[in-house]
Coordinates of C-alpha atoms and ligand atoms in Angstrom, one line a residue:
M1 CA 90.2 135.7 84.3
N2 CA 92.1 139.0 84.7
K3 CA 95.6 137.7 84.5
F4 CA 97.3 134.9 82.6
F5 CA 100.8 134.5 83.9
S6 CA 101.2 130.9 85.1
V7 CA 99.3 127.6 85.7
V8 CA 98.0 129.1 88.9
D9 CA 95.7 131.2 86.9
V10 CA 93.8 128.1 85.7
D11 CA 91.9 125.9 88.1
N12 CA 90.8 123.0 86.0
L13 CA 93.2 122.0 83.2
S14 CA 90.7 119.6 81.5
E15 CA 88.0 122.3 81.3
I16 CA 90.3 124.9 79.7
V17 CA 91.6 122.3 77.2
K18 CA 88.0 121.3 76.4
E19 CA 87.0 124.9 75.9
A20 CA 90.0 125.5 73.6
L21 CA 89.2 122.5 71.5
E22 CA 85.6 123.8 71.2
L23 CA 87.0 127.1 69.9
K24 CA 89.1 125.1 67.4
A25 CA 86.0 123.4 66.1
N26 CA 84.1 126.6 65.8
P27 CA 86.6 129.6 65.7
N28 CA 84.0 132.3 65.0
A29 CA 81.4 131.3 67.5
N30 CA 82.3 134.3 69.7
E31 CA 83.0 136.8 67.0
S32 CA 81.0 139.6 68.7
L33 CA 82.4 139.1 72.2
G34 CA 85.4 141.4 71.5
K35 CA 83.6 144.0 69.4
H36 CA 84.9 147.5 70.3
K37 CA 87.5 146.0 72.6
T38 CA 91.2 146.6 71.9
L39 CA 94.1 144.2 72.6
G40 CA 97.6 145.7 72.8
L41 CA 100.6 143.3 72.3
V42 CA 103.8 144.7 73.6
F43 CA 107.1 143.0 72.6
L44 CA 110.4 143.7 74.2
N45 CA 111.8 140.7 72.3
P46 CA 111.4 139.0 68.9
S47 CA 108.5 136.6 68.1
L48 CA 106.8 134.8 65.2
R49 CA 104.2 132.4 66.7
T50 CA 103.2 134.3 69.8
R51 CA 102.7 137.5 67.8
L52 CA 100.7 136.1 64.9
S53 CA 98.7 133.4 66.8
T54 CA 97.5 135.9 69.5
Q55 CA 96.5 138.5 66.8
K56 CA 94.6 135.8 65.0
A57 CA 92.9 134.7 68.2
A58 CA 91.9 138.3 69.0
M59 CA 90.5 138.8 65.4
N60 CA 88.4 135.6 65.8
L61 CA 86.9 137.2 68.8
G62 CA 86.2 140.4 66.9
M63 CA 88.8 142.5 68.8
N64 CA 90.9 145.3 67.4
V65 CA 94.6 144.6 67.8
M66 CA 97.6 146.9 68.2
V67 CA 101.2 145.7 68.2
M68 CA 104.0 147.7 69.8
N69 CA 107.6 146.5 69.1
M70 CA 108.9 148.3 72.2
D71 CA 112.4 147.0 71.7
K72 CA 112.6 148.7 68.2
D73 CA 110.0 151.4 68.1
G74 CA 109.4 152.5 71.7
W75 CA 111.4 154.9 74.0
A76 CA 114.1 153.2 76.0
L77 CA 112.3 152.1 79.2
E78 CA 113.4 152.7 82.7
T79 CA 112.2 150.0 85.0
Q80 CA 113.9 150.9 88.3
D81 CA 112.3 153.2 90.9
G82 CA 114.2 155.9 92.6
V83 CA 116.7 156.6 89.8
V84 CA 117.4 160.0 88.3
M85 CA 116.8 159.5 84.7
N86 CA 119.8 161.3 83.4
G87 CA 121.2 158.4 81.4
T88 CA 120.0 156.5 78.3
T89 CA 116.5 155.6 79.4
V90 CA 113.8 158.0 78.3
E91 CA 110.4 156.8 79.7
H92 CA 109.6 155.1 83.0
I93 CA 107.5 151.9 83.0
R94 CA 105.1 153.7 85.4
E95 CA 104.0 156.1 82.6
A96 CA 104.5 153.8 79.7
A97 CA 102.4 151.0 81.1
A98 CA 99.7 153.4 82.4
V99 CA 99.4 155.0 79.0
M100 CA 99.1 151.7 77.2
G101 CA 96.4 150.7 79.7
E102 CA 94.4 153.8 78.6
Y103 CA 94.4 152.7 75.0
C104 CA 93.7 149.0 75.5
D105 CA 91.2 146.8 77.3
I106 CA 93.6 143.9 77.5
L107 CA 97.4 144.0 77.2
G108 CA 100.0 141.2 76.4
L109 CA 103.6 141.5 77.3
R110 CA 106.7 139.6 76.2
S111 CA 109.8 140.2 78.3
F112 CA 112.7 137.8 78.3
P113 CA 115.1 137.4 81.3
S114 CA 118.5 139.1 81.4
L115 CA 120.1 135.7 82.4
K116 CA 122.5 137.9 84.4
D117 CA 120.5 139.0 87.5
K118 CA 118.8 135.8 88.7
E119 CA 117.0 137.6 91.6
A120 CA 115.4 140.3 89.4
D121 CA 114.5 137.7 86.7
Y122 CA 112.9 135.2 89.1
N123 CA 111.1 138.0 91.0
E124 CA 109.5 138.9 87.6
D125 CA 110.3 142.5 88.4
L126 CA 109.5 144.1 85.1
F127 CA 106.4 142.0 84.5
N128 CA 104.9 142.7 87.9
K129 CA 105.5 146.4 87.5
F130 CA 103.7 146.3 84.1
I131 CA 100.7 144.5 85.6
K132 CA 100.6 147.0 88.5
F133 CA 100.8 150.2 86.5
C134 CA 98.8 149.3 83.3
G135 CA 95.5 148.8 85.2
V136 CA 94.0 146.3 82.7
P137 CA 94.0 142.5 82.4
V138 CA 97.4 141.2 81.3
V139 CA 98.3 138.1 79.3
S140 CA 101.9 136.9 79.4
L141 CA 103.4 136.4 75.9
E142 CA 106.5 134.9 77.7
S143 CA 108.1 136.4 80.8
A144 CA 111.5 135.9 82.4
T145 CA 110.4 132.6 84.0
R146 CA 107.4 131.3 82.2
H147 CA 105.6 130.9 78.8
P148 CA 102.1 130.0 79.8
L149 CA 100.4 130.3 76.3
Q150 CA 103.0 127.8 75.0
S151 CA 102.4 125.4 77.9
L152 CA 98.6 125.5 77.5
T153 CA 99.1 124.9 73.8
D154 CA 101.3 121.9 74.6
L155 CA 98.7 120.4 76.9
I156 CA 96.0 120.9 74.2
T157 CA 98.3 119.2 71.7
I158 CA 99.0 116.3 74.0
T159 CA 95.3 115.9 74.8
E160 CA 94.5 115.8 71.0
H161 CA 97.2 113.3 70.1
K162 CA 97.3 110.9 73.1
N163 CA 96.5 107.2 72.5
V164 CA 96.3 106.2 76.2
A165 CA 94.4 107.8 79.1
K166 CA 97.6 108.8 80.9
P167 CA 100.5 109.2 78.5
K168 CA 104.2 109.3 79.6
V169 CA 105.5 112.8 78.8
V170 CA 109.3 113.4 78.8
L171 CA 110.9 116.8 78.8
A172 CA 114.3 116.2 77.2
W173 CA 117.1 118.8 77.3
A174 CA 118.8 119.3 74.0
P175 CA 122.0 121.1 72.9
H176 CA 122.2 124.6 71.6
V177 CA 124.8 127.2 70.7
K178 CA 123.5 130.0 72.9
A179 CA 122.5 130.4 76.5
L180 CA 118.7 130.2 76.5
P181 CA 116.2 131.1 79.2
Q182 CA 114.5 128.5 81.4
A183 CA 111.0 130.0 80.8
V184 CA 109.7 127.4 78.4
P185 CA 110.9 124.3 80.3
N186 CA 109.9 125.9 83.7
S187 CA 106.5 126.5 82.4
F188 CA 106.1 123.2 80.6
S189 CA 107.2 121.5 83.8
E190 CA 104.8 123.3 86.1
W191 CA 101.9 122.6 83.7
M192 CA 102.8 119.0 83.4
C193 CA 103.2 118.6 87.2
K194 CA 99.7 120.0 87.6
A195 CA 98.4 117.8 84.8
Q196 CA 100.1 114.8 86.6
E197 CA 98.3 115.8 89.9
Q198 CA 95.0 115.9 88.0
G199 CA 95.7 112.4 86.6
L200 CA 96.2 113.5 83.0
V201 CA 99.9 112.5 82.4
E202 CA 103.0 110.8 83.9
F203 CA 105.9 113.3 83.7
T204 CA 109.7 112.8 83.6
I205 CA 112.5 115.4 83.0
A206 CA 115.8 114.3 81.5
H207 CA 118.8 116.7 81.5
P208 CA 122.6 116.5 81.9
E209 CA 124.1 117.3 85.3
G210 CA 124.2 121.0 86.0
Y211 CA 121.0 121.8 84.2
D212 CA 118.5 121.3 87.1
L213 CA 115.5 123.6 86.9
N214 CA 114.3 125.6 89.9
E215 CA 112.6 123.1 92.1
D216 CA 109.5 125.4 92.4
F217 CA 108.6 124.3 88.9
T218 CA 109.4 120.6 89.1
Q219 CA 107.4 119.3 92.1
G220 CA 106.3 115.8 91.4
A221 CA 108.3 115.2 88.3
A222 CA 110.6 112.2 88.0
I223 CA 114.1 113.6 87.2
T224 CA 117.0 111.7 85.6
H225 CA 120.4 112.4 83.9
D226 CA 119.9 109.3 81.7
L227 CA 118.1 110.3 78.5
K228 CA 117.7 106.7 77.2
E229 CA 116.2 105.5 80.5
A230 CA 113.7 108.4 80.4
L231 CA 112.7 107.7 76.8
Q232 CA 111.7 104.1 77.5
G233 CA 107.9 103.9 77.1
A234 CA 107.6 107.6 76.3
D235 CA 104.4 108.6 74.4
F236 CA 105.5 112.3 74.0
V237 CA 109.0 113.8 74.0
Y238 CA 109.2 117.5 74.5
V239 CA 112.6 118.7 73.2
K240 CA 114.1 121.9 74.6
N241 CA 117.4 123.5 75.5
W242 CA 117.9 125.7 78.5
S243 CA 120.9 127.2 80.3
S244 CA 121.8 126.5 84.0
Y245 CA 119.6 127.8 86.7
K246 CA 122.1 127.2 89.5
E247 CA 125.1 128.9 87.9
Y248 CA 122.6 131.3 86.3
G249 CA 122.7 131.5 82.5
K250 CA 125.8 129.3 82.3
V251 CA 126.3 126.7 79.5
Y252 CA 128.4 123.6 80.3
P253 CA 130.1 121.2 77.9
V254 CA 127.9 118.0 77.9
E255 CA 129.1 114.4 77.5
G256 CA 127.2 112.0 75.3
S257 CA 124.5 112.5 72.7
W258 CA 121.5 114.7 73.7
M259 CA 120.1 115.5 70.3
M260 CA 116.8 113.7 69.7
D261 CA 117.1 111.5 66.6
N262 CA 115.6 108.3 65.2
E263 CA 117.9 106.1 67.1
K264 CA 116.6 107.6 70.4
L265 CA 113.0 107.6 69.0
A266 CA 113.2 103.8 68.6
I267 CA 113.5 103.5 72.4
T268 CA 110.1 105.2 73.0
N269 CA 106.6 104.0 72.6
D270 CA 106.5 105.5 69.0
A271 CA 106.5 108.9 70.7
K272 CA 105.2 112.1 69.2
V273 CA 107.9 114.7 69.3
M274 CA 107.2 118.3 70.3
H275 CA 109.2 121.6 70.3
C276 CA 107.9 125.1 70.9
L277 CA 109.9 126.5 67.9
P278 CA 112.1 128.1 66.7
V279 CA 114.3 125.0 66.5
R280 CA 117.9 124.6 65.5
R281 CA 117.8 121.7 63.0
D282 CA 120.3 118.9 63.5
L283 CA 121.5 120.5 66.7
E284 CA 118.5 120.3 69.0
L285 CA 116.4 117.9 66.9
S286 CA 117.2 115.9 63.8
S287 CA 115.8 116.8 60.4
E288 CA 114.7 113.1 60.1
I289 CA 112.4 113.6 63.1
L290 CA 111.2 117.1 62.2
D291 CA 110.3 116.0 58.6
G292 CA 109.0 112.6 59.7
P293 CA 105.6 111.3 60.9
N294 CA 106.3 111.6 64.6
S295 CA 106.8 115.3 64.6
L296 CA 104.0 117.4 66.1
V297 CA 105.8 120.8 65.8
I298 CA 103.6 122.4 63.1
K299 CA 100.3 121.1 64.7
E300 CA 101.6 122.4 68.0
A301 CA 102.3 125.9 66.6
S302 CA 98.9 125.8 65.0
N303 CA 97.3 125.2 68.4
R304 CA 98.8 128.4 69.7
V305 CA 95.7 130.2 68.3
W306 CA 93.3 128.2 70.4
A307 CA 95.3 128.6 73.6
A308 CA 95.4 132.4 73.0
Q309 CA 91.7 132.5 72.0
V310 CA 90.4 130.7 75.1
V311 CA 92.5 133.0 77.4
L312 CA 91.3 136.1 75.7
K313 CA 87.7 134.8 75.7
R314 CA 87.9 134.3 79.4
M315 CA 89.3 137.8 79.9
L316 CA 86.7 139.4 77.8
E317 CA 84.0 137.6 79.7
T318 CA 85.5 139.0 82.9
I319 CA 85.6 142.6 81.8
K320 CA 82.3 142.7 79.8
Ligands
LIG401 N1 107.2 129.4 70.6 C1 107.2 130.7 70.6 O1 106.8 131.4 71.5 O2 107.5 131.2 69.3 P1 107.9 132.8 69.1 O3 109.1 133.1 70.0 O4 108.2 132.8 67.6 O5 106.7 133.6 69.5

């Protein structure tokens, strides 16, 4: 594996989940694989889980890790070609990415969307330039349109906690105070659609009108505006807010109750409730669920290590 950007970078979902769970059972089995290899983690946006779990995974593989908070500590980046850099940007991504590639054997990048320029965001302009100019394998730590380490984690967590061979998984839109990217729900949806194709889950998306995701990410999913209908028989409910794709980045007023709470949980098949975190308590998801027996959010965050470790392991095996 020399790139981990989307579900397309993984052929067999069951195999990668199995390998991740083997690493979970024996975290230090490959502790010399990454010896004398360096992972660079580049953040253009904040992070708790992605930063720490990926560092932990790399350390389990014996790698050295360097973290660059580019948004705070780096030079202001120019990402456009053909501009005279006589404004506020100081360093072009061509040089910045190439230099980081000289110091590192594998690079990770987190780069959120603008939520203003849909075309640039959905073309993954910045991410693709970073891959092109750095010259080493790149793992996405969340891009403008996807969060694949989170989605792989979510599939691992569903596999671990399912009680039936093919659980019903519902992606449920939830309220928020801010306009959030579509990266997590896009990514979760494309991974669940592929898992559905491979006979692993049955997948439904519930959201209010106006919040349709880009159809490229939802092929094969059942989609409804009726949350209660979607929750019937659900084994897993994945709660997440996102802003509008169509009227890009817009937040509409929503009728009815979309926060996941115990009343809605009662409609499900005693569903396990998931969220990628950070979560706004009693806005997106009730405290009674977060603090109750059906919440998987901490176990899910814990599994971020094994998702990162299996991806880094496969990359190290490629570059060895
Ligand atoms: N879920 C997730 O990616 O968390 P962080 O933004 O804290 O990394």
